[in-house]
């Protein structure tokens, strides 16, 4: 094997080892942020729920859902959304609802 | 009707439909399929029955007939060859020594290829393994 | 450099093994630094394999014949674009491409999700690394792209001329992107099962995006293959139910089913077991598809079979199937669904029906493809099924599928009242029936299945059109925009919905095109001499005169000899177009045993199709010249050159050869024997390609990233907050 190739391989090897070992130098287990996981999940659920509400509105406006059915559905979905918001507020990870407007 | 019962009925219906489809598939595939054979296996061929023949085009055997081509098909690593008379589309890759797949029916001493059923395998650029199925 | 390439792959294999360990250890012990290290292993592999791939590409571009694979698949006479693409025309090169794409997509996805899906990601990483290790292992131990040529040849074999076409070069990377992308939701599904996250909205949202991307690329790959077959090969068809074609269709079908059923889980928490099974099945089918092409286990036009890979792949697939089933059974408690179907008149029900039809289609295709093996296992003899059998089942299923895609947009979620449904179906239904009546009267009634497809297609277009119409109306009522502006903002604000509608329209167009071109095409094979005419479907095809030419590459090397024809097409006396079909003969690379002139006719031959595409019908023709008349001249030329072999300088020989070939080619033009033509006039073929383009535009719209739901926080009561959030979104998305 020529020297050039050997050199390249060695350099690459060092780079890979450095890349993989880097995070391991931090000793001690970083505590997994359980709250952050839950917040992420709740945010995803909130997004999905909002989409559902909007879709129901669209369905009503384009004539696929009667006014009455829509009202029932909308109320139910909004109630579910409110549950999610409530759960979000209980999470310490979720920003103490900043009191500035959006 | 209670929802649980409704669900069960739906499940039964769906499963029955699936079973029916599966049965239909099995029955028709037995009837509609053709036996896949190599040239040496065609020695016991019955007249009029369609077979799917795979093998190599015998080098030097390609002739054109009035309406199509005649050639011999041999086993991949053998010499037993059968004559085939074929009309229809001839793939670009078709050439002596290439592997082909063709549907044939026995007629007297020769085999008549079904129209447009000739497929030539893309010439292999990969090394053929010695243990390849023949 | 070949040694460097090899070393990079060995290193990739080692890193993959490490990464699997690190990810799982990190996940189980809670030590996130190991999880990070495991993720970095994926990045490292991406870098290493990119390096290896680059080395291979450079070797091809420089025509470095010390690499055995370059010598076998490329040549200095192959144009640069195809030299680059020849890298993956080989078994080992395509495996490297697969590994490269897998590592790239995996790196991208893991990078984008590094702050989410924290519990699932490490296991998903381990699965992806496992797949990477498998392919790296194949590349290191069985099929290396960095093998050296025992003797360095002066010239390589060259790329098979059949593959020298742009879409044939893009087709494998597209397909492989699709296959490797489907590995990602597969890996995340395994991770979600292990960590009991299958109900998580986060997992659902991410998996849906991955699957959509994979579906997109796989669809493009499949379509390019069909287009190439139609426009480049001499048989005039676009789909042959060949085992390898079917193998690429299978994950696409189940992927389509998944994209629909995942929406049910997103909205209603339904079908968890079904969804996770679909995702796992799709991933396995993608690996199976890769395996089928590479193993030669089934008789196929694509059979590139070296069966050295057969056994490892079977083991891998067996492992994937066993672990998938095991995991689903193990976690079945977590997979219990929250909700059930409310009403058979609902979008949920339509989605369910759509899933059933798609899975049925996938099952039929699977069955027909593997029947030879199944039959052999049970009866001892191999049996094969032909296209008619596939058509018999897939056509009715496709008709039902299209019909469902017209009903879906018009029906509401959860519960649609009968009165409402009636109001929404009237117009599309009437349009469809009207179209059907018109078509039946004008001759389509002879082919009832095609007619049924036309009616369903019309229904889809009408119902989606109605949706757009109403949506624009709503939008205009809300904001007072003009129709065009309203349309744009409607689609922009409801990308998933209207993008999806567009996909349905595109599929309907595509199926209508398939139905029309299959049921109403007219084809003829005929031998014609110059001056003769043949009539097909009212079109007169006249063989006007022969053409012939010698093509050279930019370096002055002879690339091919072509014999062709000029064909005029008339209808009712009016000229429609001129077609120029050709047949090109590439010289064979074998030096021995072939005469100097004869070898030009012993290599590959390709067809140039004469095609005039139109919105209403395509006119297609291919020809095969009868070169038997030239054989005596060719043989005489061979003898002359053989006799003069030692006595001429290379320059003189080349010049003499050039002169001889020119003479031969002119002789063909001057005194052409009759040639065999295949002539096809088929309607609506262009609708297939157009429909596909509409599908992909719709998919892009649906995939387009948009502003996420409001992350705004407002202090107020919860109900008010919900309203405010939604209102803010409404205004913000203008």
Coordinates of N, CA, C and O in Angstrom, one line a residue, chain C residues 281-413:
Chain C
X281 N -44.3 -3.4 6.8 CA -44.4 -4.2 5.6 C -43.8 -3.4 4.4 O -43.1 -4.0 3.6
X282 N -44.1 -2.1 4.4 CA -43.5 -1.3 3.3 C -42.0 -1.3 3.3 O -41.4 -1.4 2.3
X283 N -41.5 -1.1 4.5 CA -40.0 -1.2 4.6 C -39.5 -2.5 4.2 O -38.5 -2.6 3.4
X284 N -40.1 -3.6 4.6 CA -39.6 -4.9 4.2 C -39.7 -5.1 2.7 O -38.9 -5.7 2.0
X285 N -40.9 -4.6 2.1 CA -41.1 -4.8 0.7 C -40.0 -4.0 -0.1 O -39.6 -4.4 -1.2
X286 N -39.6 -2.8 0.5 CA -38.5 -2.1 -0.2 C -37.2 -2.9 -0.2 O -36.5 -2.9 -1.2
X287 N -36.9 -3.5 0.9 CA -35.7 -4.3 0.9 C -35.9 -5.5 0.0 O -35.0 -5.9 -0.8
X288 N -37.1 -6.1 0.0 CA -37.3 -7.2 -0.9 C -37.2 -6.8 -2.4 O -36.7 -7.5 -3.2
X289 N -37.7 -5.6 -2.7 CA -37.5 -5.1 -4.1 C -36.1 -5.0 -4.5 O -35.7 -5.4 -5.6
X290 N -35.2 -4.5 -3.6 CA -33.8 -4.4 -3.9 C -33.3 -5.8 -4.1 O -32.5 -6.0 -5.0
X291 N -33.7 -6.7 -3.3 CA -33.2 -8.1 -3.3 C -33.6 -8.7 -4.7 O -32.8 -9.4 -5.3
X292 N -34.8 -8.5 -5.1 CA -35.3 -9.2 -6.3 C -34.5 -8.8 -7.5 O -34.2 -9.6 -8.4
X293 N -34.1 -7.5 -7.6 CA -33.3 -7.1 -8.8 C -31.9 -7.7 -8.7 O -31.4 -8.1 -9.8
X294 N -31.4 -7.9 -7.6 CA -30.0 -8.3 -7.4 C -29.8 -9.7 -7.3 O -28.6 -10.2 -7.4
X295 N -30.8 -10.5 -7.2 CA -30.5 -11.9 -6.9 C -30.8 -12.9 -8.0 O -30.3 -14.0 -8.0
X296 N -31.6 -12.5 -9.0 CA -31.8 -13.4 -10.1 C -32.7 -14.6 -9.7 O -32.8 -15.6 -10.4
X297 N -33.5 -14.4 -8.6 CA -34.2 -15.6 -8.2 C -35.5 -15.8 -9.0 O -36.0 -16.9 -9.1
X298 N -35.9 -14.7 -9.7 CA -37.1 -14.8 -10.5 C -36.7 -14.5 -12.0 O -35.9 -13.7 -12.2
X299 N -37.4 -15.2 -12.9 CA -37.1 -14.9 -14.3 C -37.6 -13.5 -14.7 O -38.8 -13.3 -14.6
X300 N -36.7 -12.7 -15.1 CA -37.2 -11.4 -15.4 C -36.3 -10.7 -16.4 O -35.1 -11.1 -16.5
X301 N -36.8 -9.8 -17.1 CA -36.0 -9.1 -18.1 C -34.9 -8.3 -17.4 O -33.8 -8.0 -17.9
X302 N -35.1 -8.0 -16.1 CA -34.1 -7.3 -15.3 C -33.1 -8.2 -14.6 O -32.4 -7.8 -13.7
X303 N -33.2 -9.5 -14.9 CA -32.5 -10.4 -14.0 C -31.0 -10.2 -14.2 O -30.4 -10.7 -15.2
X304 N -30.4 -9.5 -13.3 CA -28.9 -9.3 -13.3 C -28.2 -10.3 -12.5 O -27.1 -10.1 -12.1
X305 N -28.9 -11.5 -12.4 CA -28.5 -12.4 -11.3 C -27.1 -12.8 -11.1 O -26.5 -13.6 -11.8
X306 N -26.6 -12.3 -10.0 CA -25.5 -13.1 -9.5 C -26.0 -13.6 -8.1 O -26.4 -12.8 -7.3
X307 N -26.2 -14.9 -8.0 CA -26.9 -15.3 -6.8 C -26.1 -15.4 -5.6 O -26.5 -15.9 -4.6
X308 N -24.9 -14.9 -5.6 CA -24.1 -14.8 -4.3 C -24.8 -14.0 -3.3 O -24.6 -14.2 -2.1
X309 N -25.7 -13.1 -3.7 CA -26.3 -12.2 -2.8 C -27.6 -12.8 -2.3 O -28.2 -12.3 -1.4
X310 N -28.1 -13.9 -2.9 CA -29.4 -14.4 -2.6 C -29.5 -14.8 -1.1 O -30.4 -14.4 -0.4
X311 N -28.6 -15.6 -0.6 CA -28.7 -16.1 0.8 C -28.6 -15.0 1.8 O -29.5 -14.9 2.7
X312 N -27.7 -14.1 1.7 CA -27.7 -13.0 2.8 C -29.0 -12.2 2.8 O -29.5 -11.9 3.8
X313 N -29.5 -11.9 1.6 CA -30.8 -11.1 1.5 C -31.9 -11.9 2.1 O -32.8 -11.3 2.9
X314 N -32.0 -13.2 1.8 CA -33.1 -14.0 2.4 C -33.0 -14.0 3.9 O -34.0 -13.8 4.6
X315 N -31.8 -14.1 4.4 CA -31.6 -14.0 5.9 C -32.1 -12.7 6.4 O -32.8 -12.6 7.4
X316 N -31.7 -11.6 5.8 CA -32.1 -10.3 6.2 C -33.6 -10.1 6.3 O -34.2 -9.7 7.2
X317 N -34.2 -10.5 5.2 CA -35.6 -10.3 5.1 C -36.3 -11.2 6.1 O -37.3 -10.8 6.8
X318 N -35.9 -12.4 6.3 CA -36.4 -13.3 7.3 C -36.3 -12.6 8.7 O -37.3 -12.6 9.4
X319 N -35.2 -12.0 8.9 CA -34.9 -11.4 10.2 C -35.9 -10.2 10.4 O -36.5 -10.0 11.4
X320 N -36.1 -9.4 9.3 CA -36.9 -8.2 9.4 C -38.4 -8.7 9.6 O -39.1 -8.1 10.5
X321 N -38.8 -9.7 8.9 CA -40.2 -10.1 9.1 C -40.4 -10.7 10.5 O -41.4 -10.3 11.2
X322 N -39.5 -11.5 10.9 CA -39.7 -12.1 12.3 C -39.7 -11.1 13.4 O -40.6 -11.1 14.2
X323 N -38.8 -10.1 13.3 CA -38.7 -9.1 14.4 C -39.9 -8.2 14.3 O -40.4 -7.8 15.3
X324 N -40.4 -7.9 13.1 CA -41.6 -7.0 13.0 C -42.8 -7.7 13.6 O -43.5 -7.1 14.4
X325 N -43.0 -8.9 13.2 CA -44.2 -9.6 13.8 C -44.0 -9.8 15.3 O -44.9 -9.5 16.1
X326 N -42.8 -10.1 15.7 CA -42.6 -10.3 17.2 C -42.8 -9.0 17.9 O -43.5 -9.0 19.0
X327 N -42.4 -7.9 17.4 CA -42.6 -6.6 18.1 C -44.0 -6.2 18.1 O -44.5 -5.7 19.2
X328 N -44.8 -6.4 17.1 CA -46.2 -6.1 17.1 C -46.9 -6.9 18.1 O -47.8 -6.4 18.9
X329 N -46.6 -8.2 18.1 CA -47.3 -9.0 19.1 C -46.9 -8.6 20.5 O -47.8 -8.5 21.4
X330 N -45.7 -8.3 20.7 CA -45.2 -8.0 22.1 C -45.8 -6.7 22.6 O -46.2 -6.6 23.8
X331 N -46.1 -5.7 21.7 CA -46.6 -4.5 22.1 C -48.1 -4.3 21.8 O -48.6 -3.2 21.7
X332 N -48.8 -5.4 21.6 CA -50.2 -5.3 21.2 C -51.1 -4.5 22.1 O -52.0 -3.9 21.7
X333 N -50.7 -4.5 23.4 CA -51.5 -3.7 24.4 C -51.4 -2.2 24.1 O -52.4 -1.5 24.1
X334 N -50.2 -1.8 23.8 CA -50.0 -0.3 23.5 C -50.7 0.0 22.1 O -50.8 1.2 21.8
X335 N -51.0 -1.0 21.4 CA -51.6 -0.7 20.0 C -53.1 -0.7 20.0 O -53.6 -0.6 18.9
X336 N -53.7 -0.8 21.1 CA -55.2 -0.8 21.1 C -55.6 0.6 20.7 O -55.2 1.6 21.2
X337 N -56.6 0.6 19.8 CA -57.0 1.9 19.2 C -58.0 2.6 20.1 O -58.8 1.9 20.8
X338 N -58.0 3.9 20.1 CA -58.9 4.7 20.9 C -60.4 4.6 20.4 O -61.3 4.5 21.1
X339 N -60.4 4.8 19.1 CA -61.8 5.1 18.5 C -62.1 4.1 17.5 O -61.2 3.4 16.9
X340 N -63.4 3.9 17.2 CA -63.8 3.1 16.2 C -64.5 3.9 15.1 O -64.8 5.1 15.3
X341 N -64.9 3.2 14.1 CA -65.6 3.9 13.0 C -67.0 4.3 13.4 O -67.7 3.6 14.0
X342 N -67.3 5.6 13.2 CA -68.6 6.1 13.6 C -69.7 5.7 12.6 O -70.8 5.4 13.0
X343 N -69.4 5.9 11.4 CA -70.5 5.7 10.4 C -69.9 5.3 9.1 O -68.8 5.6 8.7
X344 N -70.6 4.4 8.4 CA -70.1 4.0 7.1 C -70.2 5.1 6.0 O -69.6 5.0 5.0
X345 N -70.9 6.2 6.4 CA -70.9 7.3 5.5 C -70.0 8.4 6.0 O -70.4 9.4 6.7
X346 N -68.7 8.2 5.9 CA -67.7 9.1 6.4 C -66.4 9.0 5.7 O -66.2 7.9 5.0
X347 N -65.6 10.0 5.8 CA -64.3 9.9 5.1 C -63.5 8.7 5.7 O -62.7 8.1 5.0
X348 N -63.7 8.5 7.0 CA -62.9 7.4 7.6 C -63.3 6.1 6.8 O -62.4 5.3 6.5
X349 N -64.6 5.9 6.6 CA -64.9 4.6 5.9 C -64.3 4.6 4.5 O -63.9 3.5 4.1
X350 N -64.3 5.7 3.8 CA -63.7 5.7 2.5 C -62.2 5.4 2.5 O -61.7 4.6 1.7
X351 N -61.6 6.0 3.5 CA -60.1 5.7 3.7 C -59.9 4.3 4.0 O -59.0 3.6 3.5
X352 N -60.7 3.7 4.8 CA -60.6 2.3 5.1 C -60.8 1.4 3.9 O -60.0 0.5 3.6
X353 N -61.8 1.8 3.1 CA -62.0 1.0 1.8 C -60.8 1.2 0.9 O -60.4 0.2 0.3
X354 N -60.3 2.4 0.8 CA -59.1 2.6 0.0 C -58.0 1.8 0.4 O -57.3 1.2 -0.4
X355 N -57.8 1.7 1.7 CA -56.7 0.8 2.2 C -56.9 -0.6 1.9 O -56.0 -1.3 1.5
X356 N -58.2 -1.1 2.0 CA -58.4 -2.5 1.7 C -58.1 -2.8 0.2 O -57.5 -3.8 -0.1
X357 N -58.6 -1.8 -0.6 CA -58.4 -2.0 -2.1 C -56.9 -2.0 -2.4 O -56.4 -2.9 -3.1
X358 N -56.1 -1.1 -1.8 CA -54.7 -1.0 -2.1 C -54.0 -2.2 -1.6 O -53.1 -2.8 -2.3
X359 N -54.3 -2.7 -0.4 CA -53.7 -3.9 0.1 C -54.0 -5.1 -0.7 O -53.2 -6.0 -1.0
X360 N -55.3 -5.1 -1.2 CA -55.7 -6.2 -2.1 C -54.9 -6.2 -3.3 O -54.4 -7.3 -3.8
X361 N -54.7 -5.0 -3.9 CA -53.9 -4.9 -5.1 C -52.4 -5.4 -4.8 O -51.8 -6.1 -5.6
X362 N -51.9 -4.9 -3.7 CA -50.5 -5.3 -3.4 C -50.5 -6.8 -3.2 O -49.5 -7.5 -3.7
X363 N -51.5 -7.4 -2.6 CA -51.5 -8.8 -2.4 C -51.5 -9.6 -3.8 O -50.8 -10.6 -4.0
X364 N -52.4 -9.1 -4.7 CA -52.5 -9.7 -6.0 C -51.1 -9.7 -6.7 O -50.6 -10.7 -7.2
X365 N -50.5 -8.5 -6.7 CA -49.2 -8.3 -7.4 C -48.2 -9.2 -6.7 O -47.4 -9.9 -7.4
X366 N -48.2 -9.2 -5.4 CA -47.2 -10.1 -4.7 C -47.4 -11.5 -5.1 O -46.4 -12.3 -5.4
X367 N -48.7 -11.9 -5.0 CA -49.0 -13.3 -5.3 C -48.5 -13.7 -6.7 O -47.8 -14.7 -6.9
X368 N -48.9 -12.9 -7.7 CA -48.5 -13.2 -9.1 C -47.0 -13.2 -9.3 O -46.5 -14.0 -10.0
X369 N -46.3 -12.3 -8.6 CA -44.9 -12.2 -8.8 C -44.2 -13.4 -8.2 O -43.2 -13.9 -8.7
X370 N -44.6 -13.8 -7.0 CA -43.9 -14.9 -6.3 C -44.5 -16.3 -6.6 O -44.1 -17.3 -6.0
X371 N -45.6 -16.3 -7.4 CA -46.2 -17.6 -7.7 C -45.2 -18.6 -8.2 O -45.4 -19.8 -7.8
X372 N -44.3 -18.3 -9.1 CA -43.4 -19.3 -9.5 C -42.7 -20.0 -8.3 O -42.6 -21.3 -8.3
X373 N -42.3 -19.3 -7.3 CA -41.7 -19.9 -6.1 C -42.7 -20.6 -5.3 O -42.4 -21.7 -4.8
X374 N -43.9 -20.1 -5.1 CA -44.9 -20.7 -4.3 C -45.3 -22.1 -4.9 O -45.3 -23.1 -4.3
X375 N -45.5 -22.0 -6.3 CA -45.9 -23.2 -6.9 C -44.8 -24.3 -6.8 O -45.1 -25.5 -6.6
X376 N -43.6 -23.8 -7.0 CA -42.5 -24.8 -6.9 C -42.4 -25.4 -5.5 O -42.2 -26.6 -5.4
X377 N -42.7 -24.6 -4.5 CA -42.6 -25.1 -3.1 C -43.7 -26.2 -2.9 O -43.5 -27.2 -2.2
X378 N -44.9 -26.0 -3.5 CA -46.0 -26.9 -3.2 C -46.1 -28.0 -4.2 O -46.6 -29.1 -3.9
X379 N -45.8 -27.7 -5.5 CA -46.0 -28.8 -6.5 C -44.8 -29.3 -7.1 O -44.8 -30.3 -7.9
X380 N -43.7 -28.7 -6.8 CA -42.4 -29.2 -7.4 C -42.1 -28.6 -8.7 O -40.9 -28.7 -9.1
X381 N -43.1 -28.1 -9.4 CA -42.7 -27.5 -10.7 C -42.9 -26.0 -10.6 O -43.9 -25.5 -10.0
X382 N -42.1 -25.3 -11.3 CA -42.3 -23.8 -11.4 C -43.4 -23.5 -12.4 O -43.4 -24.0 -13.4
X383 N -44.2 -22.5 -12.0 CA -45.2 -22.1 -12.9 C -45.2 -20.6 -12.9 O -44.9 -19.9 -11.9
X384 N -45.5 -20.0 -14.1 CA -45.5 -18.6 -14.2 C -46.8 -18.0 -14.6 O -47.6 -18.6 -15.4
X385 N -47.1 -16.8 -14.2 CA -48.4 -16.1 -14.6 C -48.0 -15.0 -15.5 O -47.1 -14.3 -15.3
X386 N -48.9 -14.8 -16.5 CA -48.6 -13.7 -17.4 C -49.4 -12.5 -17.2 O -50.3 -12.5 -16.3
X387 N -49.2 -11.4 -17.9 CA -49.9 -10.1 -17.8 C -51.4 -10.3 -17.7 O -52.1 -9.6 -17.0
X388 N -52.0 -11.1 -18.6 CA -53.5 -11.2 -18.5 C -54.0 -11.5 -17.1 O -55.0 -11.0 -16.7
X389 N -53.3 -12.4 -16.4 CA -53.8 -12.7 -15.0 C -53.7 -11.5 -14.1 O -54.7 -11.2 -13.4
X390 N -52.6 -10.7 -14.2 CA -52.5 -9.5 -13.4 C -53.6 -8.6 -13.7 O -54.2 -8.0 -12.8
X391 N -53.8 -8.4 -15.0 CA -54.8 -7.4 -15.4 C -56.2 -7.8 -14.9 O -57.0 -6.9 -14.5
X392 N -56.5 -9.1 -14.9 CA -57.8 -9.5 -14.5 C -58.2 -9.0 -13.1 O -59.3 -8.7 -12.9
X393 N -57.2 -8.9 -12.2 CA -57.5 -8.5 -10.9 C -57.2 -7.1 -10.6 O -58.0 -6.4 -9.9
X394 N -56.2 -6.6 -11.2 CA -55.8 -5.2 -10.8 C -56.7 -4.2 -11.5 O -57.0 -3.1 -10.9
X395 N -57.2 -4.5 -12.7 CA -58.1 -3.5 -13.3 C -59.4 -3.2 -12.6 O -59.6 -2.1 -12.3
X396 N -60.1 -4.2 -12.1 CA -61.3 -3.9 -11.4 C -61.0 -3.2 -10.1 O -61.7 -2.2 -9.7
X397 N -59.9 -3.6 -9.4 CA -59.5 -2.9 -8.2 C -59.1 -1.5 -8.4 O -59.5 -0.6 -7.7
X398 N -58.5 -1.2 -9.6 CA -58.1 0.1 -9.9 C -59.3 1.0 -10.1 O -59.3 2.2 -9.7
X399 N -60.3 0.4 -10.8 CA -61.5 1.2 -11.0 C -62.2 1.6 -9.7 O -62.5 2.7 -9.5
X400 N -62.2 0.6 -8.8 CA -62.8 0.9 -7.5 C -62.0 2.0 -6.8 O -62.5 2.9 -6.1
X401 N -60.7 1.9 -6.9 CA -59.8 2.9 -6.2 C -60.0 4.3 -6.7 O -60.1 5.2 -5.9
X402 N -60.1 4.4 -8.0 CA -60.4 5.7 -8.6 C -61.7 6.3 -8.1 O -61.8 7.4 -7.7
X403 N -62.7 5.4 -8.1 CA -64.0 5.8 -7.7 C -64.0 6.3 -6.2 O -64.5 7.4 -5.9
X404 N -63.3 5.6 -5.4 CA -63.2 6.0 -4.0 C -62.5 7.4 -3.9 O -62.8 8.2 -3.0
X405 N -61.5 7.6 -4.7 CA -60.8 8.9 -4.6 C -61.6 10.0 -5.1 O -61.3 11.2 -4.8
X406 N -62.8 9.7 -5.7 CA -63.7 10.8 -6.1 C -64.7 11.0 -5.0 O -65.2 12.1 -4.8
X407 N -65.0 10.0 -4.2 CA -65.9 10.1 -3.1 C -65.3 10.7 -1.9 O -65.9 11.6 -1.2
X408 N -64.0 10.4 -1.6 CA -63.3 10.9 -0.5 C -63.4 12.4 -0.3 O -63.7 12.8 0.8
X409 N -63.0 13.2 -1.3 CA -63.0 14.6 -1.0 C -64.4 15.2 -0.7 O -64.5 16.3 -0.2
X410 N -65.4 14.5 -1.1 CA -66.7 15.1 -1.1 C -67.4 14.7 0.2 O -68.5 15.2 0.5
X411 N -66.8 13.9 1.0 CA -67.5 13.4 2.2 C -66.8 13.9 3.4 O -65.6 14.1 3.4
X412 N -67.5 14.1 4.5 CA -66.9 14.7 5.7 C -66.4 13.7 6.6 O -66.7 12.5 6.6
X413 N -65.5 14.2 7.5 CA -65.0 13.3 8.6 C -66.1 13.0 9.6 O -67.1 13.6 9.7

